[in-house]
Amino acid sequence: DAKTTQPTSMDCAEGRAANLPCNHSTISGNEYVYWYRQIHSQGPQYIIHGLKNNETNEMASLIITEDRKSSTLILPHATLRDTAVYYCIVTGANSKLTFGKGITLSVRP
Amino acid sequence: DTGVSQDPRHKITKRGQNVTFRCDPISEHNRLYWYRQTLGQGPEFLTYFQNEAQLEKSRLLSDRFSAERPKGSFSTLEIQRTEQGDSAMYLCASSLAAYGNTEAFFGQGTRLTVV
């Protein structure tokens, strides 16, 4: 599975969009980009995934660059409850997830 | 369906004892994964099953660890002769193997403390 690189932390103001970047320059053609988040002491929560097209669901939007070497998770209106560690993961058909340290998002009032 | 269920939520055991954890996946999911997470780190993959077949085991899964998934339903993870280094959160996840739609759903985990 391709490795990913994320900043260690970021913050944003409540109500504003949070844009979380991820680099995955070694991604191969059949690998998906997944985003999960983990709120303290809970199991990871699935957010969104994509292959090459941009995706949107009720939680977030995923923007994947045309060369697929990077992506951005967008939380359109961050709330305090969005404070969590966000993991960007690239995985193949077996869906085995290789977690890094993720990015800690802090949403401030 | 209430999602992935893990039991117990917390376990304290003495070093050298055996422990067993149970995971009940989402009912129609044919894949089941075990992960381990220590403080400040992301979850680490341990093993996964497709139906009852154990398809991959991490090098992290020493001989003291064994996992089963009889009949492709619930799964158990057993740790024999526990060591203090086994203290961690053990997470279970399940997914439905289908092209393009294989997001995994996690349980709340079992927190193991070895004293």
Tab-separated table of C-alpha atoms in Angstrom:
chain	number	residue	atom	x	y	z
A	1	ASP	CA	0.000	0.000	0.000
A	2	ALA	CA	1.177	3.507	-0.794
A	3	LYS	CA	2.280	5.688	2.094
A	4	THR	CA	0.707	9.018	2.940
A	5	THR	CA	2.092	12.230	4.417
A	6	GLN	CA	0.002	14.606	6.499
A	7	PRO	CA	0.819	17.668	8.586
A	8	THR	CA	0.923	16.958	12.292
A	9	SER	CA	-1.792	19.402	13.287
A	10	MET	CA	-3.953	22.285	12.226
A	11	ASP	CA	-6.735	24.372	13.623
A	12	CYS	CA	-9.684	26.267	12.280
A	13	ALA	CA	-12.475	28.448	13.593
A	14	GLU	CA	-15.893	26.998	14.254
A	15	GLY	CA	-18.192	27.503	11.277
A	16	ARG	CA	-15.350	27.840	8.804
A	17	ALA	CA	-14.236	25.240	6.303
A	18	ALA	CA	-11.437	22.918	7.370
A	19	ASN	CA	-9.172	21.792	4.529
A	20	LEU	CA	-6.998	18.837	5.467
A	21	PRO	CA	-4.223	18.014	2.962
A	22	CYS	CA	-2.641	14.652	2.242
A	23	ASN	CA	0.196	13.624	-0.046
A	24	HIS	CA	0.295	10.144	-1.562
A	25	SER	CA	2.773	10.443	-4.393
A	26	THR	CA	3.355	6.673	-4.724
A	27	ILE	CA	-0.312	5.750	-5.137
A	28	SER	CA	-0.936	3.116	-7.787
A	29	GLY	CA	-3.760	2.995	-10.280
A	30	ASN	CA	-6.045	0.619	-8.367
A	31	GLU	CA	-5.600	2.152	-4.920
A	32	TYR	CA	-8.266	4.211	-3.203
A	33	VAL	CA	-7.885	7.205	-0.919
A	34	TYR	CA	-9.771	6.801	2.352
A	35	TRP	CA	-10.305	9.246	5.191
A	36	TYR	CA	-11.141	8.215	8.737
A	37	ARG	CA	-11.255	10.211	11.921
A	38	GLN	CA	-10.878	9.212	15.531
A	39	ILE	CA	-12.306	11.110	18.432
A	40	HIS	CA	-10.583	10.488	21.715
A	41	SER	CA	-11.147	6.989	23.125
A	42	GLN	CA	-13.463	5.924	20.306
A	43	GLY	CA	-12.921	3.625	17.352
A	44	PRO	CA	-12.057	5.235	13.999
A	45	GLN	CA	-15.016	6.544	12.019
A	46	TYR	CA	-15.223	6.275	8.233
A	47	ILE	CA	-15.653	9.634	6.496
A	48	ILE	CA	-15.260	9.260	2.752
A	49	HIS	CA	-13.236	7.556	0.050
A	50	GLY	CA	-12.479	7.976	-3.638
A	51	LEU	CA	-10.498	6.626	-6.548
A	52	LYS	CA	-9.968	9.544	-8.923
A	53	ASN	CA	-13.132	11.613	-9.004
A	54	ASN	CA	-14.049	14.142	-6.374
A	55	GLU	CA	-16.560	12.806	-3.880
A	56	THR	CA	-19.051	14.412	-1.522
A	57	ASN	CA	-21.251	13.002	1.183
A	58	GLU	CA	-23.113	14.358	4.176
A	59	MET	CA	-19.933	14.618	6.208
A	60	ALA	CA	-17.306	15.965	3.858
A	61	SER	CA	-15.905	16.449	0.378
A	62	LEU	CA	-12.827	14.752	-1.019
A	63	ILE	CA	-10.848	16.503	-3.713
A	64	ILE	CA	-8.260	14.344	-5.510
A	65	THR	CA	-5.755	15.980	-7.840
A	66	GLU	CA	-5.713	14.892	-11.455
A	67	ASP	CA	-2.383	13.085	-11.040
A	68	ARG	CA	-3.784	11.449	-7.832
A	69	LYS	CA	-0.638	12.302	-5.904
A	70	SER	CA	-2.464	14.370	-3.322
A	71	SER	CA	-5.911	14.987	-1.945
A	72	THR	CA	-7.785	17.348	0.364
A	73	LEU	CA	-10.552	16.526	2.791
A	74	ILE	CA	-12.942	19.428	3.241
A	75	LEU	CA	-15.240	19.784	6.228
A	76	PRO	CA	-17.433	22.625	4.963
A	77	HIS	CA	-18.612	24.033	8.289
A	78	ALA	CA	-16.429	22.765	11.106
A	79	THR	CA	-17.974	22.365	14.544
A	80	LEU	CA	-16.371	21.721	17.915
A	81	ARG	CA	-17.397	18.073	17.561
A	82	ASP	CA	-15.123	17.783	14.525
A	83	THR	CA	-12.059	18.075	16.760
A	84	ALA	CA	-10.318	14.737	16.186
A	85	VAL	CA	-7.368	12.980	14.583
A	86	TYR	CA	-7.933	12.576	10.850
A	87	TYR	CA	-6.227	9.784	8.955
A	88	CYS	CA	-5.610	9.754	5.216
A	89	ILE	CA	-5.057	6.182	4.024
A	90	VAL	CA	-4.350	4.632	0.651
A	91	THR	CA	-5.420	1.049	0.227
A	92	GLY	CA	-6.067	-1.605	-2.356
A	93	ALA	CA	-8.720	-4.228	-2.873
A	94	ASN	CA	-8.380	-5.992	0.468
A	95	SER	CA	-9.223	-2.768	2.311
A	96	LYS	CA	-6.469	-3.351	4.820
A	97	LEU	CA	-5.896	0.054	6.369
A	98	THR	CA	-2.397	1.220	7.198
A	99	PHE	CA	-2.750	4.137	9.587
A	100	GLY	CA	-0.069	6.766	10.075
A	101	LYS	CA	-0.174	9.286	12.886
A	102	GLY	CA	-2.807	11.394	11.159
A	103	ILE	CA	-3.444	15.087	11.534
A	104	THR	CA	-4.922	16.513	14.709
A	105	LEU	CA	-7.616	19.012	13.866
A	106	SER	CA	-8.571	21.433	16.605
A	107	VAL	CA	-11.711	23.477	16.037
A	108	ARG	CA	-11.718	26.627	18.132
A	109	PRO	CA	-14.868	28.498	19.217
B	1	ASP	CA	-28.085	-3.387	13.272
B	2	THR	CA	-26.077	-1.641	15.972
B	3	GLY	CA	-22.749	-1.795	14.182
B	4	VAL	CA	-19.580	-3.603	15.184
B	5	SER	CA	-19.698	-4.802	18.770
B	6	GLN	CA	-16.692	-5.662	20.929
B	7	ASP	CA	-16.628	-7.348	24.289
B	8	PRO	CA	-15.383	-6.617	26.862
B	9	ARG	CA	-14.812	-2.867	26.625
B	10	HIS	CA	-12.135	-2.979	29.297
B	11	LYS	CA	-9.954	-5.777	30.614
B	12	ILE	CA	-7.348	-5.681	33.359
B	13	THR	CA	-5.239	-8.789	33.698
B	14	LYS	CA	-2.109	-9.900	35.457
B	15	ARG	CA	1.023	-10.554	33.472
B	16	GLY	CA	1.162	-14.161	32.319
B	17	GLN	CA	-2.586	-14.668	32.154
B	18	ASN	CA	-4.488	-15.466	28.971
B	19	VAL	CA	-7.200	-13.146	27.677
B	20	THR	CA	-9.788	-13.486	24.933
B	21	PHE	CA	-11.690	-10.720	23.182
B	22	ARG	CA	-14.768	-11.062	21.045
B	23	CYS	CA	-15.902	-9.086	18.007
B	24	ASP	CA	-19.341	-9.250	16.416
B	25	PRO	CA	-19.219	-7.642	12.969
B	26	ILE	CA	-22.061	-6.032	11.056
B	27	SER	CA	-24.193	-8.995	10.033
B	28	GLU	CA	-23.741	-9.042	6.262
B	29	HIS	CA	-20.043	-8.129	6.314
B	30	ASN	CA	-17.730	-10.866	5.123
B	31	ARG	CA	-14.431	-9.203	6.031
B	32	LEU	CA	-13.241	-8.745	9.580
B	33	TYR	CA	-10.070	-6.992	10.735
B	34	TRP	CA	-8.196	-6.720	14.012
B	35	TYR	CA	-6.025	-3.739	14.876
B	36	ARG	CA	-4.041	-2.682	17.919
B	37	GLN	CA	-3.564	0.917	19.038
B	38	THR	CA	-1.196	2.271	21.651
B	39	LEU	CA	-1.283	5.755	23.100
B	40	GLY	CA	-0.419	8.479	20.605
B	41	GLN	CA	-0.187	6.128	17.650
B	42	GLY	CA	-2.537	5.218	14.842
B	43	PRO	CA	-4.069	1.749	14.794
B	44	GLU	CA	-1.743	-1.044	13.604
B	45	PHE	CA	-3.057	-3.868	11.467
B	46	LEU	CA	-2.904	-7.321	13.062
B	47	THR	CA	-4.900	-9.699	10.884
B	48	TYR	CA	-7.945	-10.050	8.675
B	49	PHE	CA	-10.479	-12.662	7.660
B	50	GLN	CA	-12.622	-13.078	4.627
B	51	ASN	CA	-15.482	-15.245	5.795
B	52	GLU	CA	-13.804	-17.896	7.964
B	53	ALA	CA	-10.441	-17.791	6.199
B	54	GLN	CA	-7.613	-15.862	7.839
B	55	LEU	CA	-5.984	-14.249	4.802
B	56	GLU	CA	-3.223	-12.135	6.276
B	57	LYS	CA	-1.338	-11.827	9.548
B	58	SER	CA	0.996	-9.003	10.496
B	59	ARG	CA	4.472	-9.691	11.844
B	60	LEU	CA	3.164	-7.932	14.956
B	61	LEU	CA	1.033	-11.013	15.630
B	62	SER	CA	3.458	-13.095	17.645
B	63	ASP	CA	2.969	-16.761	18.480
B	64	ARG	CA	1.150	-15.709	21.639
B	65	PHE	CA	-1.646	-14.181	19.590
B	66	SER	CA	-4.284	-16.206	17.804
B	67	ALA	CA	-7.459	-15.172	16.062
B	68	GLU	CA	-10.356	-17.217	14.830
B	69	ARG	CA	-13.566	-16.598	12.969
B	70	PRO	CA	-15.600	-19.793	13.095
B	71	LYS	CA	-18.321	-20.026	10.463
B	72	GLY	CA	-17.443	-16.566	9.212
B	73	SER	CA	-19.461	-14.809	11.880
B	74	PHE	CA	-18.014	-13.447	15.130
B	75	SER	CA	-14.289	-13.473	15.778
B	76	THR	CA	-12.113	-13.976	18.822
B	77	LEU	CA	-8.622	-12.714	19.509
B	78	GLU	CA	-6.702	-14.563	22.190
B	79	ILE	CA	-3.478	-13.447	23.797
B	80	GLN	CA	-1.615	-16.079	25.778
B	81	ARG	CA	0.876	-15.345	28.543
B	82	THR	CA	0.183	-11.615	28.439
B	83	GLU	CA	3.046	-9.152	28.809
B	84	GLN	CA	2.956	-5.518	29.852
B	85	GLY	CA	3.746	-4.539	26.267
B	86	ASP	CA	0.416	-6.025	25.222
B	87	SER	CA	-1.391	-3.185	26.977
B	88	ALA	CA	-3.266	-1.375	24.214
B	89	MET	CA	-6.647	-0.795	22.637
B	90	TYR	CA	-7.676	-3.714	20.436
B	91	LEU	CA	-9.981	-2.653	17.635
B	92	CYS	CA	-12.149	-4.758	15.386
B	93	ALA	CA	-13.563	-3.623	12.053
B	94	SER	CA	-15.744	-5.210	9.402
B	95	SER	CA	-16.497	-4.521	5.774
B	96	LEU	CA	-18.385	-5.942	2.832
B	97	ALA	CA	-16.014	-7.026	0.092
B	98	ALA	CA	-17.379	-5.419	-3.046
B	99	TYR	CA	-15.605	-3.600	-5.803
B	100	GLY	CA	-15.379	0.101	-5.068
B	101	ASN	CA	-17.309	0.002	-1.831
B	102	THR	CA	-15.218	-1.444	0.930
B	103	GLU	CA	-15.251	1.035	3.762
B	104	ALA	CA	-14.604	-0.600	7.096
B	105	PHE	CA	-16.628	0.129	10.209
B	106	PHE	CA	-14.934	-0.045	13.571
B	107	GLY	CA	-16.106	-1.100	16.980
B	108	GLN	CA	-15.367	0.878	20.120
B	109	GLY	CA	-12.463	-1.361	21.015
B	110	THR	CA	-11.336	-3.391	23.996
B	111	ARG	CA	-8.835	-1.641	26.212
B	112	LEU	CA	-6.393	-4.121	27.721
B	113	THR	CA	-4.248	-3.258	30.704
B	114	VAL	CA	-1.642	-5.802	31.788
B	115	VAL	CA	-0.398	-5.251	35.339
